[in-house]
CSV table of C-alpha atoms in Angstrom, one decimal:
chain,number,residue,atom,x,y,z
A,27,MET,CA,8.2,-15.4,22.3
A,28,SER,CA,11.6,-15.0,20.0
A,29,VAL,CA,11.8,-12.6,17.8
A,30,MET,CA,11.7,-15.2,15.3
A,31,ASP,CA,8.2,-15.8,16.2
A,32,GLU,CA,6.9,-12.4,16.2
A,33,VAL,CA,7.8,-11.8,12.6
A,34,GLY,CA,5.5,-12.8,9.8
A,35,VAL,CA,6.5,-11.5,6.0
A,36,VAL,CA,4.0,-11.5,3.8
A,37,HIS,CA,4.5,-11.0,-0.4
A,38,LEU,CA,1.5,-11.0,-3.1
A,39,VAL,CA,2.3,-13.0,-6.4
A,40,ARG,CA,-0.3,-12.2,-9.0
A,41,ALA,CA,-0.7,-14.6,-11.7
A,42,CYS,CA,-1.7,-12.0,-13.9
A,43,ASN,CA,1.1,-10.3,-14.1
A,44,GLY,CA,3.4,-12.0,-15.3
A,45,VAL,CA,6.9,-13.0,-13.6
A,46,GLU,CA,8.8,-9.5,-13.4
A,47,PRO,CA,6.9,-8.4,-10.9
A,48,LEU,CA,8.6,-11.3,-8.5
A,49,ARG,CA,11.6,-11.3,-10.4
A,50,ARG,CA,12.3,-7.7,-8.6
A,51,PHE,CA,11.0,-8.0,-5.4
A,52,LEU,CA,12.7,-11.6,-4.7
A,53,ASP,CA,16.7,-10.1,-6.3
A,54,SER,CA,16.0,-6.7,-3.9
A,55,TYR,CA,14.5,-9.4,-0.6
A,56,VAL,CA,17.9,-11.5,-1.8
A,57,ARG,CA,20.0,-8.3,-2.1
A,58,TYR,CA,18.8,-6.8,1.0
A,59,PRO,CA,19.1,-8.4,4.7
A,60,ALA,CA,15.5,-8.1,6.3
A,61,GLY,CA,17.3,-6.9,9.7
A,62,LEU,CA,15.1,-9.7,11.6
A,63,PRO,CA,14.8,-13.1,11.3
A,64,HIS,CA,10.9,-13.8,9.9
A,65,GLU,CA,9.0,-16.3,8.7
A,66,LEU,CA,8.0,-15.5,4.5
A,67,LEU,CA,5.0,-16.6,2.8
A,68,PHE,CA,3.4,-15.8,-0.5
A,69,ILE,CA,0.4,-15.4,-1.8
A,70,LEU,CA,-0.2,-17.1,-5.1
A,71,LYS,CA,-3.2,-15.3,-6.0
A,72,GLY,CA,-5.6,-16.3,-9.4
A,73,PHE,CA,-3.3,-19.8,-10.5
A,74,ARG,CA,-5.0,-22.4,-11.1
A,75,ARG,CA,-5.8,-24.8,-8.6
A,76,GLY,CA,-3.2,-22.8,-6.8
A,77,VAL,CA,0.0,-24.6,-9.2
A,78,VAL,CA,2.7,-22.7,-10.8
A,79,PRO,CA,3.8,-22.2,-13.3
A,80,PRO,CA,8.0,-23.2,-13.9
A,81,GLU,CA,9.3,-20.3,-14.7
A,82,ILE,CA,7.8,-18.8,-10.9
A,83,ALA,CA,8.4,-22.1,-9.3
A,84,MET,CA,11.4,-21.4,-9.6
A,85,LEU,CA,12.1,-18.1,-8.9
A,86,LEU,CA,10.3,-19.0,-5.9
A,87,ASP,CA,13.2,-22.0,-4.6
A,88,ARG,CA,14.8,-19.2,-4.3
A,89,VAL,CA,14.2,-18.4,-0.4
A,90,PRO,CA,12.7,-20.6,2.2
A,91,HIS,CA,8.9,-19.8,2.2
A,92,ARG,CA,5.4,-21.6,2.1
A,93,THR,CA,2.3,-20.7,0.5
A,94,ILE,CA,-1.3,-20.4,0.6
A,95,ALA,CA,-3.3,-20.0,-3.0
A,96,VAL,CA,-6.4,-17.5,-3.0
A,97,ALA,CA,-8.7,-16.9,-5.9
A,98,ASP,CA,-8.6,-13.5,-8.2
A,99,ARG,CA,-11.1,-11.9,-6.2
A,100,GLY,CA,-10.9,-8.5,-2.9
A,101,PHE,CA,-8.0,-6.7,-4.9
A,102,ASP,CA,-5.2,-6.8,-2.2
A,103,ILE,CA,-7.4,-6.8,1.4
A,104,GLU,CA,-8.6,-9.9,1.1
A,105,PRO,CA,-6.0,-12.2,0.5
A,106,TYR,CA,-4.1,-10.4,2.7
A,107,ARG,CA,-6.7,-11.3,5.8
A,108,ALA,CA,-6.1,-14.5,4.6
A,109,ALA,CA,-2.6,-15.3,4.9
A,110,ALA,CA,-3.1,-12.9,8.6
A,111,LEU,CA,-5.2,-16.2,9.9
A,112,GLN,CA,-2.5,-18.3,8.4
A,113,LEU,CA,0.5,-16.8,9.8
A,114,ARG,CA,0.2,-17.3,14.1
A,115,GLN,CA,2.8,-14.2,14.4
A,116,GLN,CA,2.6,-11.0,16.1
A,117,TYR,CA,3.6,-8.9,13.9
A,118,VAL,CA,2.8,-8.7,10.3
A,119,CYS,CA,4.5,-6.8,7.1
A,120,PHE,CA,2.8,-7.5,4.2
A,121,PHE,CA,3.9,-5.9,0.5
A,122,ASN,CA,2.0,-6.3,-2.5
A,123,SER,CA,2.7,-7.5,-6.3
A,124,PHE,CA,4.8,-4.4,-7.8
A,125,SER,CA,6.4,-4.0,-4.5
A,126,GLU,CA,10.4,-3.5,-4.2
A,127,ILE,CA,12.1,-3.7,-1.3
A,128,LEU,CA,15.5,-0.8,-1.3
A,129,ALA,CA,17.6,-0.7,1.3
A,130,GLU,CA,19.0,-3.1,4.0
A,131,ASP,CA,17.4,-3.5,7.6
A,132,TRP,CA,14.2,-2.9,6.4
A,133,LEU,CA,11.8,-4.7,8.2
A,134,GLU,CA,13.3,-4.1,11.3
A,135,LYS,CA,13.0,-0.3,10.8
A,136,LEU,CA,9.5,-0.9,9.8
A,137,HIS,CA,9.0,-3.6,13.2
A,138,ARG,CA,10.9,-1.8,15.4
A,139,HIS,CA,8.2,1.4,14.9
A,140,ALA,CA,5.2,-0.4,14.1
A,141,ALA,CA,5.6,-2.0,17.7
A,142,GLY,CA,6.1,1.4,19.0
A,143,PRO,CA,3.5,2.7,21.9
A,144,GLY,CA,0.5,4.5,20.3
A,145,VAL,CA,1.7,3.4,16.8
A,146,GLY,CA,-1.0,1.3,15.1
A,147,ILE,CA,0.6,1.3,12.1
A,148,ALA,CA,4.2,1.8,9.9
A,149,GLY,CA,4.4,2.0,6.2
A,150,ALA,CA,7.1,2.6,3.8
A,151,THR,CA,4.7,5.8,1.9
A,152,GLY,CA,1.8,7.7,2.6
A,153,SER,CA,-0.1,10.7,1.3
A,154,TRP,CA,-3.0,13.3,1.7
A,155,GLU,CA,-4.1,13.3,-1.1
A,156,SER,CA,-8.7,12.8,-1.4
A,157,LEU,CA,-10.0,11.4,-4.0
A,158,LEU,CA,-13.2,14.4,-2.6
A,159,SER,CA,-10.9,17.2,-3.5
A,160,THR,CA,-9.3,15.7,-6.6
A,161,TYR,CA,-12.7,14.6,-8.1
A,162,GLU,CA,-13.9,18.2,-7.0
A,163,SER,CA,-10.5,19.8,-8.5
A,164,SER,CA,-11.1,17.7,-11.6
A,165,CYS,CA,-14.9,19.0,-11.9
A,166,ARG,CA,-14.7,22.5,-11.6
A,167,GLU,CA,-11.7,22.5,-14.5
A,168,ARG,CA,-14.6,21.2,-17.1
A,169,GLN,CA,-17.0,23.9,-16.1
A,170,THR,CA,-18.8,23.5,-19.8
A,171,MET,CA,-20.5,20.4,-19.8
A,172,LEU,CA,-23.7,18.9,-20.9
A,173,PRO,CA,-26.8,19.1,-18.6
A,174,HIS,CA,-27.1,15.1,-18.6
A,175,LYS,CA,-23.1,14.8,-17.5
A,176,ARG,CA,-23.4,17.8,-15.1
A,177,VAL,CA,-26.9,16.1,-13.1
A,178,LEU,CA,-24.0,13.0,-12.7
A,179,ARG,CA,-21.1,14.3,-12.1
A,180,GLY,CA,-23.3,15.7,-9.0
A,181,MET,CA,-24.5,12.6,-7.7
A,182,GLU,CA,-20.7,10.9,-8.0
A,183,LEU,CA,-19.6,13.9,-5.8
A,184,ARG,CA,-22.3,13.1,-3.5
A,185,ARG,CA,-21.6,9.4,-3.5
A,186,LEU,CA,-17.6,10.6,-3.1
A,187,ARG,CA,-18.2,13.2,-0.4
A,188,ASP,CA,-19.8,10.4,1.9
A,189,ALA,CA,-16.9,8.2,1.6
A,190,PHE,CA,-13.6,9.8,1.6
A,191,PRO,CA,-13.1,13.4,3.4
A,192,PRO,CA,-11.9,15.8,1.8
A,193,PHE,CA,-8.0,17.1,2.1
A,194,PRO,CA,-6.1,16.9,3.1
A,195,ASN,CA,-6.5,13.4,4.0
A,196,PRO,CA,-3.2,11.8,5.8
A,197,HIS,CA,-3.6,7.8,5.1
A,198,LEU,CA,-0.8,5.2,4.7
A,199,ARG,CA,-0.3,3.6,1.0
A,200,THR,CA,-1.6,-0.4,1.2
A,201,ASN,CA,1.9,-1.1,-0.9
A,202,ALA,CA,4.1,-2.2,2.0
A,203,PHE,CA,3.2,-1.8,5.1
A,204,CYS,CA,3.6,-3.6,9.0
A,205,ILE,CA,1.4,-3.9,11.5
A,206,ARG,CA,0.0,-6.5,14.8
A,207,ARG,CA,-1.7,-8.9,13.3
A,208,ASP,CA,-4.4,-9.8,15.4
A,209,LEU,CA,-5.5,-5.4,14.8
A,210,PHE,CA,-5.1,-5.7,10.9
A,211,ILE,CA,-7.5,-8.6,11.1
A,212,GLU,CA,-10.2,-6.6,13.7
A,213,ALA,CA,-10.0,-3.8,11.1
A,214,VAL,CA,-10.6,-5.9,8.0
A,215,GLY,CA,-13.6,-7.3,9.6
A,216,ASN,CA,-14.9,-9.8,7.0
A,217,LEU,CA,-15.1,-6.7,4.4
A,218,LYS,CA,-15.7,-8.0,0.3
A,219,ILE,CA,-13.8,-5.8,-2.0
A,220,ARG,CA,-15.5,-6.7,-4.7
A,221,ASP,CA,-14.5,-3.2,-7.2
A,222,LYS,CA,-11.9,-0.3,-7.2
A,223,MET,CA,-13.8,2.0,-5.7
A,224,ALA,CA,-14.1,-0.3,-2.3
A,225,ALA,CA,-9.6,-0.4,-2.4
A,226,HIS,CA,-10.1,3.5,-2.7
A,227,ARG,CA,-12.1,3.8,0.3
A,228,PHE,CA,-10.3,0.9,2.4
A,229,GLU,CA,-6.9,3.2,2.0
A,230,SER,CA,-7.9,6.3,2.5
A,231,GLY,CA,-11.7,7.1,3.0
A,232,ARG,CA,-13.1,7.9,5.6
A,233,ASP,CA,-13.8,4.3,7.0
A,234,GLY,CA,-10.6,2.8,5.1
A,235,LEU,CA,-8.1,1.3,7.5
A,236,SER,CA,-6.2,4.3,8.3
A,237,GLY,CA,-8.9,5.6,9.7
A,238,ARG,CA,-10.3,2.2,11.7
A,239,ILE,CA,-6.1,3.0,13.0
A,240,LEU,CA,-6.6,6.3,14.3
A,241,SER,CA,-10.6,5.9,15.8
A,242,LYS,CA,-8.1,3.3,18.1
A,243,GLY,CA,-6.4,6.3,19.3
A,244,LEU,CA,-3.7,4.5,17.5
A,245,SER,CA,-1.2,6.6,14.8
A,246,LEU,CA,0.3,6.5,11.6
A,247,LEU,CA,4.3,6.8,10.7
A,248,VAL,CA,5.3,6.4,7.4
A,249,VAL,CA,9.2,5.4,7.8
A,250,GLY,CA,12.0,6.3,5.5
A,251,ARG,CA,15.3,4.0,4.1
A,252,ASP,CA,17.1,5.9,6.7
A,253,GLY,CA,14.5,4.7,9.1
A,254,ALA,CA,13.0,7.5,10.8
A,255,GLY,CA,9.3,7.4,11.2
A,256,PHE,CA,7.1,10.5,10.1
A,257,THR,CA,4.3,11.3,11.6
A,258,ALA,CA,1.2,12.6,9.6
A,259,GLU,CA,2.6,16.0,8.9
A,260,GLN,CA,6.2,15.5,8.6
A,261,TRP,CA,5.5,12.9,5.3
A,262,PRO,CA,6.1,15.6,2.6
A,263,GLN,CA,9.5,16.6,3.9
A,264,SER,CA,9.9,12.9,4.8
A,265,LEU,CA,11.4,12.9,0.5
A,266,THR,CA,10.0,9.0,0.3
A,267,PHE,CA,6.6,10.0,-2.0
A,268,ARG,CA,6.0,12.0,-5.1
A,269,PHE,CA,8.3,14.3,-3.0
A,270,GLY,CA,11.9,15.7,-4.6
A,271,LYS,CA,13.5,12.4,-5.6
A,272,GLN,CA,12.1,10.3,-3.2
A,273,GLU,CA,15.3,10.0,-2.3
A,274,ASN,CA,14.0,8.6,1.4
A,275,LEU,CA,11.8,6.0,-0.4
A,276,LEU,CA,12.1,2.7,1.9
A,277,VAL,CA,9.9,0.5,-0.5
A,278,ALA,CA,9.0,1.3,-4.0
A,279,ASP,CA,5.7,0.5,-6.0
A,280,ASN,CA,4.7,0.9,-10.1
A,281,ARG,CA,3.1,4.6,-8.1
A,282,THR,CA,6.7,5.0,-6.7
A,283,ARG,CA,8.3,4.2,-10.5
A,284,HIS,CA,5.6,6.3,-12.0
A,285,TYR,CA,6.4,9.0,-10.3
A,286,GLU,CA,9.9,8.6,-10.7
A,287,MET,CA,9.9,8.8,-14.7
A,288,SER,CA,7.6,10.8,-15.2
A,289,GLY,CA,8.1,14.6,-16.8
A,290,GLU,CA,8.1,17.5,-14.8
A,291,GLY,CA,4.4,18.2,-15.7
A,292,GLU,CA,3.3,15.4,-14.3
A,293,LYS,CA,4.8,15.0,-11.1
A,294,SER,CA,4.2,18.8,-10.8
A,295,LEU,CA,0.5,17.6,-10.3
A,296,LEU,CA,0.9,14.4,-8.8
A,297,ARG,CA,2.8,16.5,-6.0
A,298,SER,CA,-0.2,18.7,-5.6
A,299,HIS,CA,-2.9,16.1,-5.8
A,300,ALA,CA,-0.3,14.5,-2.8
A,301,TRP,CA,0.4,17.1,-1.1
A,302,GLY,CA,-1.6,20.6,-1.7
A,303,MET,CA,0.8,23.5,-2.0
A,304,LEU,CA,3.2,21.8,-0.4
A,305,ALA,CA,4.4,20.7,-3.9
A,306,GLN,CA,4.2,24.5,-5.2
């Protein structure tokens, strides 16, 4: 099997996002060589009858590609599954609609680590954040509230405790990652993601993508701009997500850009959510 047969690259294009996110991705895709031959597949999400407006079509025509059209539901994971079922490569590298490549040989770096022994998935960013622990912290900061509000908070906490591990909760973020295609299809199964909480559960919950990979005895790696692979305990020092100046980040997205543009007070809060006391 040739390397061309082995790697597929998938980028999500959402109709509701307009032109600029796609332009940003394509500018970076053209600027930075992938380092590996590959097939490029665009998921056209939410375009009526799969027909894109001329300004989108002109951008897509900048590079060799093929497309699939999906309805505007299921957040990112269901369209990713649809793309994986269309492809025949052994590995697939997924990029969400806000992704921007920041360095050359990005695909070689992600694929090399994803294909390493004992590795289940390699991504551009990871976090230790727990939505449960973040919510508990916010509850402690709001001790004075009406009785019915306390009941609602208690119900929400029970729901979150069932769904999410407490901090630290290492998980790879699904903005940019490379994984064996059959492993991804197996991990996703016939999952239906109909709301934001379900999407959070799949990204960082007990039975989410990272949890399912770990349950198979496989590891999660973050891959930096420098081409190094980092295990979960090394993620804060990898300087890829909400730490330092994120100077080793391989693929940016709206969350990494938000951190970069935030003031010091908000940066400190975001760091503490992601890394706890290490952020101090």
